[in-house]
Short mmCIF file of C-alpha atoms in Angstrom, two decimals:
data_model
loop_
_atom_site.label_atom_id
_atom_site.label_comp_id
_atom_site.label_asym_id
_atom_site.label_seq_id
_atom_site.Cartn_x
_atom_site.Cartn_y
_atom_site.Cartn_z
CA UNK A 1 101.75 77.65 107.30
CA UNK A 2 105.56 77.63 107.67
CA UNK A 3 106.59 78.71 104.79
CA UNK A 4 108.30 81.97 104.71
CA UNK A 5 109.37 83.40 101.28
CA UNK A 6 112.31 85.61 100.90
CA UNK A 7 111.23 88.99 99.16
CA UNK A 8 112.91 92.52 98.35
CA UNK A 9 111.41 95.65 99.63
CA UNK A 10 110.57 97.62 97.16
CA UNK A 11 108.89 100.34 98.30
CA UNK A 12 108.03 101.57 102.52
CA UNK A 13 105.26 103.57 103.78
CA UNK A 14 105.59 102.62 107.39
CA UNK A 15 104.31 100.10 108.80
CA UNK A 16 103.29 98.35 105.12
CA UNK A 17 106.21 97.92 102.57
CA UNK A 18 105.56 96.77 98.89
CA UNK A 19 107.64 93.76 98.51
CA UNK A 20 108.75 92.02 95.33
CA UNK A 21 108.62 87.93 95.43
CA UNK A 22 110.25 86.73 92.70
CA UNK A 23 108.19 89.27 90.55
CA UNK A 24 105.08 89.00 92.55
CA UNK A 25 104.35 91.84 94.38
CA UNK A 26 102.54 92.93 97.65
CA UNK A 27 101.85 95.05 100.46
CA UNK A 28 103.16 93.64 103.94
CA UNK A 29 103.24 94.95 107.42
CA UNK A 30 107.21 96.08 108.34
CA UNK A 31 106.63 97.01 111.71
CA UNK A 32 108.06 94.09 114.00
CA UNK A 33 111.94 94.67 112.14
CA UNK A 34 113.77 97.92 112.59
CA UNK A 35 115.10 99.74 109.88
CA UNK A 36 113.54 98.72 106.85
CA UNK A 37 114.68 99.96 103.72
CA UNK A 38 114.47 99.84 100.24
CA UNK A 39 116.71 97.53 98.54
CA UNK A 40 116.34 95.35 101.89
CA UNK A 41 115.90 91.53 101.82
CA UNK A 42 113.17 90.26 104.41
CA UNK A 43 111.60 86.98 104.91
CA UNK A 44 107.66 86.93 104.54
CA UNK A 45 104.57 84.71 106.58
CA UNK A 46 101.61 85.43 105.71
CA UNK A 47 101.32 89.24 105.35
CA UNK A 48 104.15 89.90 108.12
CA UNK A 49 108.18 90.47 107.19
CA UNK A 50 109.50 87.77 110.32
CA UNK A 51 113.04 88.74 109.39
CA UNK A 52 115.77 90.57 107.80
CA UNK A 53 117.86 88.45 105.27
CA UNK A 54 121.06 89.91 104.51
CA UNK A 55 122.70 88.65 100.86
CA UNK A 56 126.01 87.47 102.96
CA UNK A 57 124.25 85.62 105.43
CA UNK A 58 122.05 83.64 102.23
CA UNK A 59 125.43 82.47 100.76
CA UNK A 60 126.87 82.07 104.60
CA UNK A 61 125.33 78.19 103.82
CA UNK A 62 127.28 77.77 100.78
CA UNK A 63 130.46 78.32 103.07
CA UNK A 64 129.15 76.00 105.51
CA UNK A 65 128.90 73.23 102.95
CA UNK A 66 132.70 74.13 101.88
CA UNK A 67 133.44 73.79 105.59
CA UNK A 68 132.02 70.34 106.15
CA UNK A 69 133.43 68.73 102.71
CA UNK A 70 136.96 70.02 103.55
CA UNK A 71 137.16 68.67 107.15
CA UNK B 1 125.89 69.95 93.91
CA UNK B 2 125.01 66.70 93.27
CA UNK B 3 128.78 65.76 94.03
CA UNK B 4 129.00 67.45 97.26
CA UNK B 5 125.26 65.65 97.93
CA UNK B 6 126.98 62.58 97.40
CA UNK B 7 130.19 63.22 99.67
CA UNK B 8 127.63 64.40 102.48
CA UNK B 9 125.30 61.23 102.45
CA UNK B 10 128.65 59.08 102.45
CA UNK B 11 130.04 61.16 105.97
CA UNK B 12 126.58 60.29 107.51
CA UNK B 13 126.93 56.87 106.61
CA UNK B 14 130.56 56.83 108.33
CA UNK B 15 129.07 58.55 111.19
CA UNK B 16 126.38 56.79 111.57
CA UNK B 17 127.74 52.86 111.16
CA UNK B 18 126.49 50.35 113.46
CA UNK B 19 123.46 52.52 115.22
CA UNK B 20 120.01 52.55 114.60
CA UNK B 21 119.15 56.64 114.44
CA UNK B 22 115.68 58.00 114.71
CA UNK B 23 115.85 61.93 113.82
CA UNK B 24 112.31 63.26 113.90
CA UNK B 25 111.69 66.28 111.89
CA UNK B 26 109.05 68.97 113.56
CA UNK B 27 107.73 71.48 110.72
CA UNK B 28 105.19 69.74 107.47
CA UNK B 29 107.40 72.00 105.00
CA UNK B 30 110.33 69.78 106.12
CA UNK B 31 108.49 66.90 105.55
CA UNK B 32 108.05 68.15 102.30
CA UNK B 33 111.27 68.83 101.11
CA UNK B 34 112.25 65.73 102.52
CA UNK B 35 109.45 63.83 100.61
CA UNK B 36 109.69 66.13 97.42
CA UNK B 37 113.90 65.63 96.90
CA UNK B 38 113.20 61.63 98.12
CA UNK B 39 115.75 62.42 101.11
CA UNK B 40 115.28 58.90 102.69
CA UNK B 41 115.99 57.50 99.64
CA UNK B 42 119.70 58.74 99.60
CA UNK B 43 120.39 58.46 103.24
CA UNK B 44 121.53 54.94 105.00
CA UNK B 45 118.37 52.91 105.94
CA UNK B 46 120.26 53.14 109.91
CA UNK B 47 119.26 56.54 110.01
CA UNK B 48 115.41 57.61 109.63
CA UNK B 49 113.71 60.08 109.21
CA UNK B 50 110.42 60.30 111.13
CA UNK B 51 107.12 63.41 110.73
CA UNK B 52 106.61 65.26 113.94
CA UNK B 53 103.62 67.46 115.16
CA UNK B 54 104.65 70.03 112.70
CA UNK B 55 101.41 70.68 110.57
CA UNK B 56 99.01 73.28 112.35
CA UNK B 57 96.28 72.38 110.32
CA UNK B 58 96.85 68.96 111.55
CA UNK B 59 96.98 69.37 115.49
CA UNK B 60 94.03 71.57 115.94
CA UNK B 61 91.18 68.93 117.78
CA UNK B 62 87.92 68.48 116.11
CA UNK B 63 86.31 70.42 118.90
CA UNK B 64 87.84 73.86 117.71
CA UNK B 65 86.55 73.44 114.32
CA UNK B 66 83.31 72.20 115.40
CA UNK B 67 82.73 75.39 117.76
CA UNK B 68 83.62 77.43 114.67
CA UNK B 69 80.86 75.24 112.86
CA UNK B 70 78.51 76.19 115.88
CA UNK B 71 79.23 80.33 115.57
CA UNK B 72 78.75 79.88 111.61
CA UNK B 73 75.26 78.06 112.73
CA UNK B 74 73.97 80.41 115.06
CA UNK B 75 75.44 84.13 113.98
CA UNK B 76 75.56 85.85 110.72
CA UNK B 77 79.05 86.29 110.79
CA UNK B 78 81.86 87.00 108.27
CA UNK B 79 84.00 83.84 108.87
CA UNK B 80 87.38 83.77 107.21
CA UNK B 81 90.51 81.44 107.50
CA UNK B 82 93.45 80.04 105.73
CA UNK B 83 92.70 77.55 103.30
CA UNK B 84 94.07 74.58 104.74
CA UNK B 85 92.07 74.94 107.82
CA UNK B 86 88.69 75.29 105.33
CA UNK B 87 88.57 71.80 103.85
CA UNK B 88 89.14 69.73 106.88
CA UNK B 89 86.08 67.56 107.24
CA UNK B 90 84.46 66.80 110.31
CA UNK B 91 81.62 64.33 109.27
CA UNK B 92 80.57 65.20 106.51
CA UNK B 93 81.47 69.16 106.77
CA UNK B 94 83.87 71.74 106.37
CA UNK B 95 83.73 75.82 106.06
CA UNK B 96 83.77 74.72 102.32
CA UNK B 97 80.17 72.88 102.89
CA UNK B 98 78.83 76.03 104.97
CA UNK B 99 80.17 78.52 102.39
CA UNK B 100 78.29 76.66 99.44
CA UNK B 101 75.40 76.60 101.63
CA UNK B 102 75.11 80.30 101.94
CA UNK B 103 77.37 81.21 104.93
CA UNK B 104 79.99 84.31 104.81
CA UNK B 105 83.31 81.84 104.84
CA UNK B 106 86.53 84.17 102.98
CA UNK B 107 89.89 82.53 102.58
CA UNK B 108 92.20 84.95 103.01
CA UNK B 109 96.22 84.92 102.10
CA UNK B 110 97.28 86.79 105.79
CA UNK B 111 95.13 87.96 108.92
CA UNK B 112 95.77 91.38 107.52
CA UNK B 113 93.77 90.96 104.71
CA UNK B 114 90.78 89.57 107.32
CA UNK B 115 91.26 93.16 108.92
CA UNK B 116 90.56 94.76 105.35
CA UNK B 117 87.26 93.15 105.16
CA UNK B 118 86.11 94.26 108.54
CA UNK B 119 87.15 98.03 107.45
CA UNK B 120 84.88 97.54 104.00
CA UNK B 121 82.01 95.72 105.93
CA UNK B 122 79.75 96.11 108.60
CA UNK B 123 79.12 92.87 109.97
CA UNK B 124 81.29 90.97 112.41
CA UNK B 125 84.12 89.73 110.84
CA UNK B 126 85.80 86.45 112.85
CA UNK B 127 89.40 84.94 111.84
CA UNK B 128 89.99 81.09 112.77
CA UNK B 129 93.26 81.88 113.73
CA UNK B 130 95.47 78.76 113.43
CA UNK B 131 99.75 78.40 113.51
CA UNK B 132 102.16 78.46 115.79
CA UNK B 133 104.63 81.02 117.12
CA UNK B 134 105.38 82.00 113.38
CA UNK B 135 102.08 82.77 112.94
CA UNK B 136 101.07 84.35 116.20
CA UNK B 137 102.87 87.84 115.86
CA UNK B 138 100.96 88.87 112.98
CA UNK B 139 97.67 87.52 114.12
CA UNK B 140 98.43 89.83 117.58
CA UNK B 141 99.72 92.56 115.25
CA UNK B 142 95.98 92.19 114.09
CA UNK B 143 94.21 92.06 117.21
CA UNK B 144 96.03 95.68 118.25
CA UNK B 145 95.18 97.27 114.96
CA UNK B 146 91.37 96.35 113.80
CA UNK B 147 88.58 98.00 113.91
CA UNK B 148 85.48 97.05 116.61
CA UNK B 149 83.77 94.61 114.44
CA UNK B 150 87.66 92.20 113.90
CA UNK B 151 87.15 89.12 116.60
CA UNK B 152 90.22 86.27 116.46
CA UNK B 153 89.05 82.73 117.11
CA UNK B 154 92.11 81.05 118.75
CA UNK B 155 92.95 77.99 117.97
CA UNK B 156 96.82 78.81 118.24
CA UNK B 157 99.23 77.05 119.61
CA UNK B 158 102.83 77.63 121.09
CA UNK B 159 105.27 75.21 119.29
CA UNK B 160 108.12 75.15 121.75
CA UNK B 161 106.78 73.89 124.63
CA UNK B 162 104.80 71.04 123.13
CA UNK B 163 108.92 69.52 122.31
CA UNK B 164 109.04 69.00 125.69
CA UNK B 165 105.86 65.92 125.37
CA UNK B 166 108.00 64.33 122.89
CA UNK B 167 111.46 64.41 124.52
CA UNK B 168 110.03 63.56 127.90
CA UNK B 169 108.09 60.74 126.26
CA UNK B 170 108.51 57.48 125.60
CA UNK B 171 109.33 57.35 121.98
CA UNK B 172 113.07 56.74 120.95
CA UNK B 173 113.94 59.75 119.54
CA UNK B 174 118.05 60.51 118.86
CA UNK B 175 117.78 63.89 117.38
CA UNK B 176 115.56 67.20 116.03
CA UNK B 177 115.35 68.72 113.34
CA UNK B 178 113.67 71.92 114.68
CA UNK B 179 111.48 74.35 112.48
CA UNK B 180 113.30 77.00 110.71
CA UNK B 181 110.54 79.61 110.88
CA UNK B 182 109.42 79.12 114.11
CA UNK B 183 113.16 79.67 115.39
CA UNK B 184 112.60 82.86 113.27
CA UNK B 185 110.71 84.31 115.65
CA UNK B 186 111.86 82.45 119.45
CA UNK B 187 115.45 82.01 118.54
CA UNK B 188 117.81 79.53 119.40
CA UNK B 189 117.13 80.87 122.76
CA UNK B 190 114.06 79.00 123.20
CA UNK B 191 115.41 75.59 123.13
CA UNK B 192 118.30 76.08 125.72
CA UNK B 193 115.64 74.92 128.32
CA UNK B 194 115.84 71.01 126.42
CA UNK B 195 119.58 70.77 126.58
CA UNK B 196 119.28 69.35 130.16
CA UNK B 197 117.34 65.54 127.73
CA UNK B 198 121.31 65.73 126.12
CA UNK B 199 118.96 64.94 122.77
CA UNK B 200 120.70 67.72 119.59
CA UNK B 201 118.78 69.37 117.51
CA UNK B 202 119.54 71.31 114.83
CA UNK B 203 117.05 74.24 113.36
CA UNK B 204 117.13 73.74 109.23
CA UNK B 205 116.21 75.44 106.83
CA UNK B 206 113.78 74.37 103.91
CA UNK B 207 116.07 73.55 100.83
CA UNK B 208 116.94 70.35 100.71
CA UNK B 209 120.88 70.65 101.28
CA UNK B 210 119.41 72.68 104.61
CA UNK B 211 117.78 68.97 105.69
CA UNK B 212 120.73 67.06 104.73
CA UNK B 213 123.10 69.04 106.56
CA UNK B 214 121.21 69.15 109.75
CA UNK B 215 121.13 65.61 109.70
CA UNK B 216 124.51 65.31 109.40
CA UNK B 217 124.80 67.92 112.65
CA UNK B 218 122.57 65.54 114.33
CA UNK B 219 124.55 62.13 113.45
CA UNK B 220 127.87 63.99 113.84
CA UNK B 221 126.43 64.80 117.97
CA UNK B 222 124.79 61.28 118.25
CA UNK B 223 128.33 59.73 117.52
CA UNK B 224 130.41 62.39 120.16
CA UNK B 225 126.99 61.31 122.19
CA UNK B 226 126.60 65.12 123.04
CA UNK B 227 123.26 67.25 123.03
CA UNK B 228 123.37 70.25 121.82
CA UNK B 229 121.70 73.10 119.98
CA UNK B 230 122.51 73.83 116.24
CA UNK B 231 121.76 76.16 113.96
CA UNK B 232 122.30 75.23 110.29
CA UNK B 233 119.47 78.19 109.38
CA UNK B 234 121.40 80.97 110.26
CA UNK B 235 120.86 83.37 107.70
CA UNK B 236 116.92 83.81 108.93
CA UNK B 237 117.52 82.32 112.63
CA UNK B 238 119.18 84.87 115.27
CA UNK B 239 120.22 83.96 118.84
CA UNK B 240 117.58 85.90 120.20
CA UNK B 241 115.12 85.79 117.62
CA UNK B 242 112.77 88.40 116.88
CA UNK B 243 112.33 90.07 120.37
CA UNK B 244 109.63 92.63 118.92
CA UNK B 245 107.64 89.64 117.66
CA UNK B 246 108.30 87.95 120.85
CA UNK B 247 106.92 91.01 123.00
CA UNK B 248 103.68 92.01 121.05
CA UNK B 249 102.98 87.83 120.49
CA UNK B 250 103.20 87.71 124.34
CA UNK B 251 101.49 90.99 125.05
CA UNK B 252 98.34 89.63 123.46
CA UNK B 253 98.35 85.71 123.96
CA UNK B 254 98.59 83.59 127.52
CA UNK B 255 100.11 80.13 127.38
CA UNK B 256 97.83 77.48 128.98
CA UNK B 257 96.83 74.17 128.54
CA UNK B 258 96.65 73.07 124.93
CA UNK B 259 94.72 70.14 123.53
CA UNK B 260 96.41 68.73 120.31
CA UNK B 261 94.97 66.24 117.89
CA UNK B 262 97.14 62.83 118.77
CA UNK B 263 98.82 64.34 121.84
CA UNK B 264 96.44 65.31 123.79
CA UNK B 265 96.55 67.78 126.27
CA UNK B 266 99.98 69.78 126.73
CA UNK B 267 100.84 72.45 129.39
CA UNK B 268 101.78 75.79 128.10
CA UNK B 269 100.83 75.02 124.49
CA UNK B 270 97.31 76.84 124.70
CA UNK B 271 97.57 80.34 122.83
CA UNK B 272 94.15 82.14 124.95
CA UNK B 273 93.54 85.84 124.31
CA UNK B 274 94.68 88.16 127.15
CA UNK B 275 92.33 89.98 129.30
CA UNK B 276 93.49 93.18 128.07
CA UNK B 277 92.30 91.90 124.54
CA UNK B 278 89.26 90.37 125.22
CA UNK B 279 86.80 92.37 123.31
CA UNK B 280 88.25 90.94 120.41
CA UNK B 281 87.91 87.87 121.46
CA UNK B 282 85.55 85.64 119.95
CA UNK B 283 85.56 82.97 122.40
CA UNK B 284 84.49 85.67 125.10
CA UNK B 285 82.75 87.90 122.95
CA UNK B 286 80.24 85.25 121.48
CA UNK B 287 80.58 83.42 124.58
CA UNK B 288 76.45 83.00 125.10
CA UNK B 289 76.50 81.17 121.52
CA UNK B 290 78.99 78.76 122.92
CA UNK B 291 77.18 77.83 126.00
CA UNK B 292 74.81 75.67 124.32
CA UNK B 293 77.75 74.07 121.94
CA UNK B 294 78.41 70.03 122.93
CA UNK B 295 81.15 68.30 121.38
CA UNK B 296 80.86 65.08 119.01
CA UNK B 297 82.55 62.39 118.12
CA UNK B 298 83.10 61.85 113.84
CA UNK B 299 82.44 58.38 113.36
CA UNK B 300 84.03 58.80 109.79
CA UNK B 301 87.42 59.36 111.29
CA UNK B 302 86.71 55.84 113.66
CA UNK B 303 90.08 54.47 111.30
CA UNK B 304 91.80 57.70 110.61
CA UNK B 305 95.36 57.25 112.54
CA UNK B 306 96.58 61.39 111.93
CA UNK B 307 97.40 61.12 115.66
CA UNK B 308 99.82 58.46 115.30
CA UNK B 309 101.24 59.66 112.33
CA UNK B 310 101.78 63.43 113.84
CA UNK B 311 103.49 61.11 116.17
CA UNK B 312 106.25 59.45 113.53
CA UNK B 313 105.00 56.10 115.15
CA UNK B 314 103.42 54.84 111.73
CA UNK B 315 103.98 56.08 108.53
CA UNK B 316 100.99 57.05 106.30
CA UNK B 317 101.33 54.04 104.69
CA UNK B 318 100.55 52.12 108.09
CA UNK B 319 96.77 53.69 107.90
CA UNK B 320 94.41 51.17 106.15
CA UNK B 321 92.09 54.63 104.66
CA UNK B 322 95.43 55.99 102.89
CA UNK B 323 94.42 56.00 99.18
CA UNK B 324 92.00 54.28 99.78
CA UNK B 325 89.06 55.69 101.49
CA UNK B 326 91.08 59.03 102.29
CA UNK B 327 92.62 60.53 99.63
CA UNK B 328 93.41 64.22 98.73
CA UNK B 329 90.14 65.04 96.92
CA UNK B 330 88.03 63.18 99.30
CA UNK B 331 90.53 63.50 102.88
CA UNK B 332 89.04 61.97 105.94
CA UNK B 333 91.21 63.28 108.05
CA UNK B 334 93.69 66.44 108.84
CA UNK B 335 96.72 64.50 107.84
CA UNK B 336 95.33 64.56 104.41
CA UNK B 337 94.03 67.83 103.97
CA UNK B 338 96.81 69.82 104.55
CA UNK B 339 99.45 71.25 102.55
CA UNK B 340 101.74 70.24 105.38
CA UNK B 341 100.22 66.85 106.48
CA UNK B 342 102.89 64.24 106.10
CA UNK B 343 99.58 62.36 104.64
CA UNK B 344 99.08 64.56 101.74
CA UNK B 345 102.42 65.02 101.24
CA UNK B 346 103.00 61.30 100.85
CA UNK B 347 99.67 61.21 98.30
CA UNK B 348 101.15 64.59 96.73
CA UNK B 349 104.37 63.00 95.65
CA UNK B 350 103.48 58.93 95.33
CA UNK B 351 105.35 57.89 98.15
CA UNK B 352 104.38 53.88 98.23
#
């Protein structure tokens, strides 16, 4: 129920987007982010895009990590 | 990886000498990662990790899903639900039993897909809405957008301010992991109002690095012996959240009292159906089916200690039915059902 899985949009026809998981696709509602676009990387629950995911911010945790070890 | 995994554990163990540390966890995917990667197994035995109320399969009370029972019963009704929440027994039932007995009961992948059956059909189609704040946007999304013959059966409850029955209880708790897709939605925001306990928490993702290096937020604050919010998840968790999820999750839901399996009753937890939304509102809108319904008690579950172990005061292993009368094909209780019960999880990966 908490899972959340990363997805590209693939196609948008307002408020759906296709979305491709990992080379599953489906149709998800878009309409509680702004701006989605194709290209875009958005976390999916159940049917709903929660959240854009921007490239940077998924390797922003590798940085972290290289933060921590060099303290 | 596995070099920096090892450099990591070893700062927790400097940070962490001489205490005892009890970090409780509150999301079942974190138990699993934590359970999947063998997490404990690698961290010092000082610091442990313990399940929280995470799973929402696990915290909904017997009495929701024997009301749903009741509707199935007495109306011919379309009845569909996650998975998760279909196999949890109560005696000897589940949505499973009334589906194989003739009943409408669809599983369904989102609450979108519910609303696609009530456009092709022309009987009433109910959702057993379960989840917490993650969940409740799109389920309110629903509720807007449906046509007349879409009803939600609430069983929803709002995560955030059920943290405030475990901080203000009296179980030793040093540190939270907080859920990552919750905070999705709320924010780190939402958890400003526990700073005032001086208890950190960090919001993790679901990889296992994620885990290890909130823990190591945590242990870091225990040792400075400062609260704190942290936010190791921050490419999905903003400051603010997601205010549009926020606004149409509020629009259509009213906290009030919540009752959760183990916990009992918690102020602000209940997710009711506004007013404004009550014709699609199954509670209200089969209301004379439910005045006849009466609660009962499932003798089978007499032994069944989920409410302890949503807790983190026993470990699965402390329940005398784990693998043994309750096991994943035949569960007993919610614990074990659930993709996110620490019980199944436990069963799921051999955890003895």
């Amino acid at each position: 129920m908490c899972l959340a899985i990363p997805a590209e949009v693939v196609e948008v026809e307002w408020p759906y987007a296709t979305v491709d998981m990992k080379g599953a696709r489906r149709k998800v509602r878009v309409d509680l982010l702004d701006d989605v676009r194709v290209g875009d990387y958005v976390l999916i629950h159940v049917g709903l895009a929660i959240q854009k995911v921007s490239k940077e911010e998924v390797e922003e945790i590798d940085r972290l990590w290289q933060k921590i070890l060099e303290e | 990886m596995a070099e920096d995994t090892g450099r990591i554990v070893r700062k927790i163990e400097e940070l962490s000498k001489g205490q005892e540390i009890n970090l409780m966890h509150l999301c079942g995917t974190h138990e699993d990662t934590i359970s999947k990667y063998n997490l404990r197994s690698i961290l010092p035995q000082n610091v442990k990790l313990l399940s929280g109320p995470g799973c929402p399969v696990c915290i909904i009370p017997d009495t929701d899903l024997q009301k749903v029972f009741h509707l199935l019963e007495n109306r011919d009704v379309i009845l569909t639900t996650f998975g998760d929440m279909a196999r949890v027994p109560f005696e000897d039932r589940s949505l499973f039993y009334y589906r194989s007995k003739g009943k409408d009961v669809r599983i369904v992948y989102s609450v979108f897909d519910a609303v696609e059956i009530a456009k092709r059909e022309e009987k009433d189609v109910v959702f057993f809405g379960i989840g917490f704040e993650t969940t409740m946007p799109s389920i309110a999304v629903a509720i807007k957008d449906s046509p007349e013959n879409f009803y939600v059966y609430s069983a929803h409850r709002f995560f955030i301010p059920a943290i405030e029955a475990l901080v203000s209880g009296d179980m030793r708790i040093d540190g939270f992991i907080n859920p990552g897709h919750v905070s999705t939605i709320v924010g780190v925001k939402a958890y400003e109002r526990y700073r005032k306990y001086g208890i950190p928490m960090a919001i993790a993702g679901f990889e296992p690095q994620d885990v290890l290096l909130a823990v190591y937020m945590l242990v870091r604050a225990i040792r400075e012996n400062e609260g704190g919010i942290f936010n190791e998840y921050t490419r999905a968790v903003k400051y603010e959240g997601n205010v549009k999820a926020q606004e149409v999750m509020n629009e259509v839901f009213h906290p009030g009292d919540g009752e959760w399996r183990g916990l009992g009753a918690i102020p602000e937890t209940g997710a009711g159906i506004r007013k404004d939304f009550e014709e699609k509102d199954a509670e209200k809108v089969f209301e004379d089916v439910f005045e006849n319904f009466v609660p009962k008690v499932d003798k089978r579950k007499k032994h069944c200690r989920c409410g302890e172990v949503l807790k983190g005061l026993i470990t699965p292993k402390d329940c005398r039915l784990f693998m043994t009368a309750c096991t994943p094909r035949n569960p007993i209780g919610p614990c074990m059902v659930s993709f996110e019960g620490t019980c199944n999880i436990w069963a799921k990966y051999r955890i003895s």
